[in-house]
């Protein structure tokens, strides 16, 4: 009997070692619509090979570079994305463990037994002890690929978490740059407003002087005072907006608002954008976006989930074995005989289970996974189109904001000259105050618009680089989680070797892939 069971066990083990099938679909790359070229004027934006790894250096602003580096080191959202990589890496290792005997149990007990009035008293003593010590194991052979599909799924999720980390870096660098530019714009707007208040106050002084000498009416004085007060009323809003941007920057840098002023160099202008930007052709550009890479990996993971669910439709083949030592105190026996080889008991053999009547539960579970896969696939394809749209929109925005700035620069020079001439003519009695009022209002309006356009140009460039997916390369070969955070995690939980970068970074060669998927550092 035992010999027969061993023969069946050997047969199933041999089958398990043969190349077995994996049910469910293998991932097939969908056809995506990518334009051959961008719509551009070729003078501002070129399709030359893009070098957007450390794109913020095109502004030649050391303060901006220092802020981005500080955000990379201290931003909490980025650290959350890094810890999520450790989580998915542990989930991958957990799924790999399912390839091996799924249940290994040590069994043991010592029981006191007392038999009441029954016919067994003629066979067994009234009371006695029994002892048992052994091992039991069960191994479901992955014949249909249920566990290997799960490994594929978790491996894709692990790689997707890395892409999510890189995408968080793209967003972080762009957000820091955008907020920094907004701060510089608001500082410039505050200065322009104060300068115009000074000009308007001088006009008010002239109006009062002419009124006191009887050369004009009180109307000029009141109009001048109205203009000064109205312009002064905009200062609190600008100051409030400036502090709001500083508070936002503090969150991005992982610090408190009271530390921001010392991190921002005083009296710097709005960063100047380069005149030309190389972005590459659409296919090259989209290949570098980590969010598209993440969406593709999520689709791959969901494709594998179909096979993992579908494998439950087929019989599960398993090997079960138990080795135990047993003893008792019946008759002249002793519990000390537990460790004698003659006390050993062995059971081993193959088995299978097949959920024939599942009332459509498994079939519908497969359908659920298939629908989820189709959603992930469509999301991947749609994200590719949206990425093209974002890049194209930002190309047009970059081109046209530069044109607007050029026109407003000319208008600003003319407005300043007009105000100067209007004040001189009013002072000499050659024009009424309405001319001065109109000129000063126009100057403030044009200078405000020019300052906003001056900020809109680098903001458009930042948005363009964000849509190109650059900036994540700042991490180079650095770890994805700060050492102090890993130390805190290690103090709570036995992480083994998984906190070592080489054990939670993606594999770089075939040997590492095999080790990662079949013999990981648990």
PDB file of C-alpha atoms in Angstrom, residues 71 164 192-193 255 262 308 336 356 401-402 433 437 446 457 490:
ATOM      1  CA  UNK A  71      12.363  68.519  -1.710  1.00  0.00           C
ATOM      2  CA  UNK A 164       4.721  55.477  -9.516  1.00  0.00           C
ATOM      3  CA  UNK A 192       5.603  97.052  -9.015  1.00  0.00           C
ATOM      4  CA  UNK A 193       2.546  97.898  -6.936  1.00  0.00           C
ATOM      5  CA  UNK A 255       9.418  71.621   6.445  1.00  0.00           C
ATOM      6  CA  UNK A 262      15.819  81.567   4.899  1.00  0.00           C
ATOM      7  CA  UNK A 308      -4.721  33.218 -11.522  1.00  0.00           C
ATOM      8  CA  UNK A 336       9.472   7.737  26.858  1.00  0.00           C
ATOM      9  CA  UNK A 356     -17.376  21.125  -9.893  1.00  0.00           C
ATOM     10  CA  UNK A 401       3.366  83.105 -23.786  1.00  0.00           C
ATOM     11  CA  UNK A 402       6.733  84.160 -25.199  1.00  0.00           C
ATOM     12  CA  UNK A 433      -5.798 115.292 -14.209  1.00  0.00           C
ATOM     13  CA  UNK A 437      -5.193 109.215 -14.080  1.00  0.00           C
ATOM     14  CA  UNK A 446       0.377  96.871 -18.355  1.00  0.00           C
ATOM     15  CA  UNK A 457       6.683  81.781 -19.803  1.00  0.00           C
ATOM     16  CA  UNK A 490      13.514  47.772  11.072  1.00  0.00           C
TER      17      UNK A 490
END
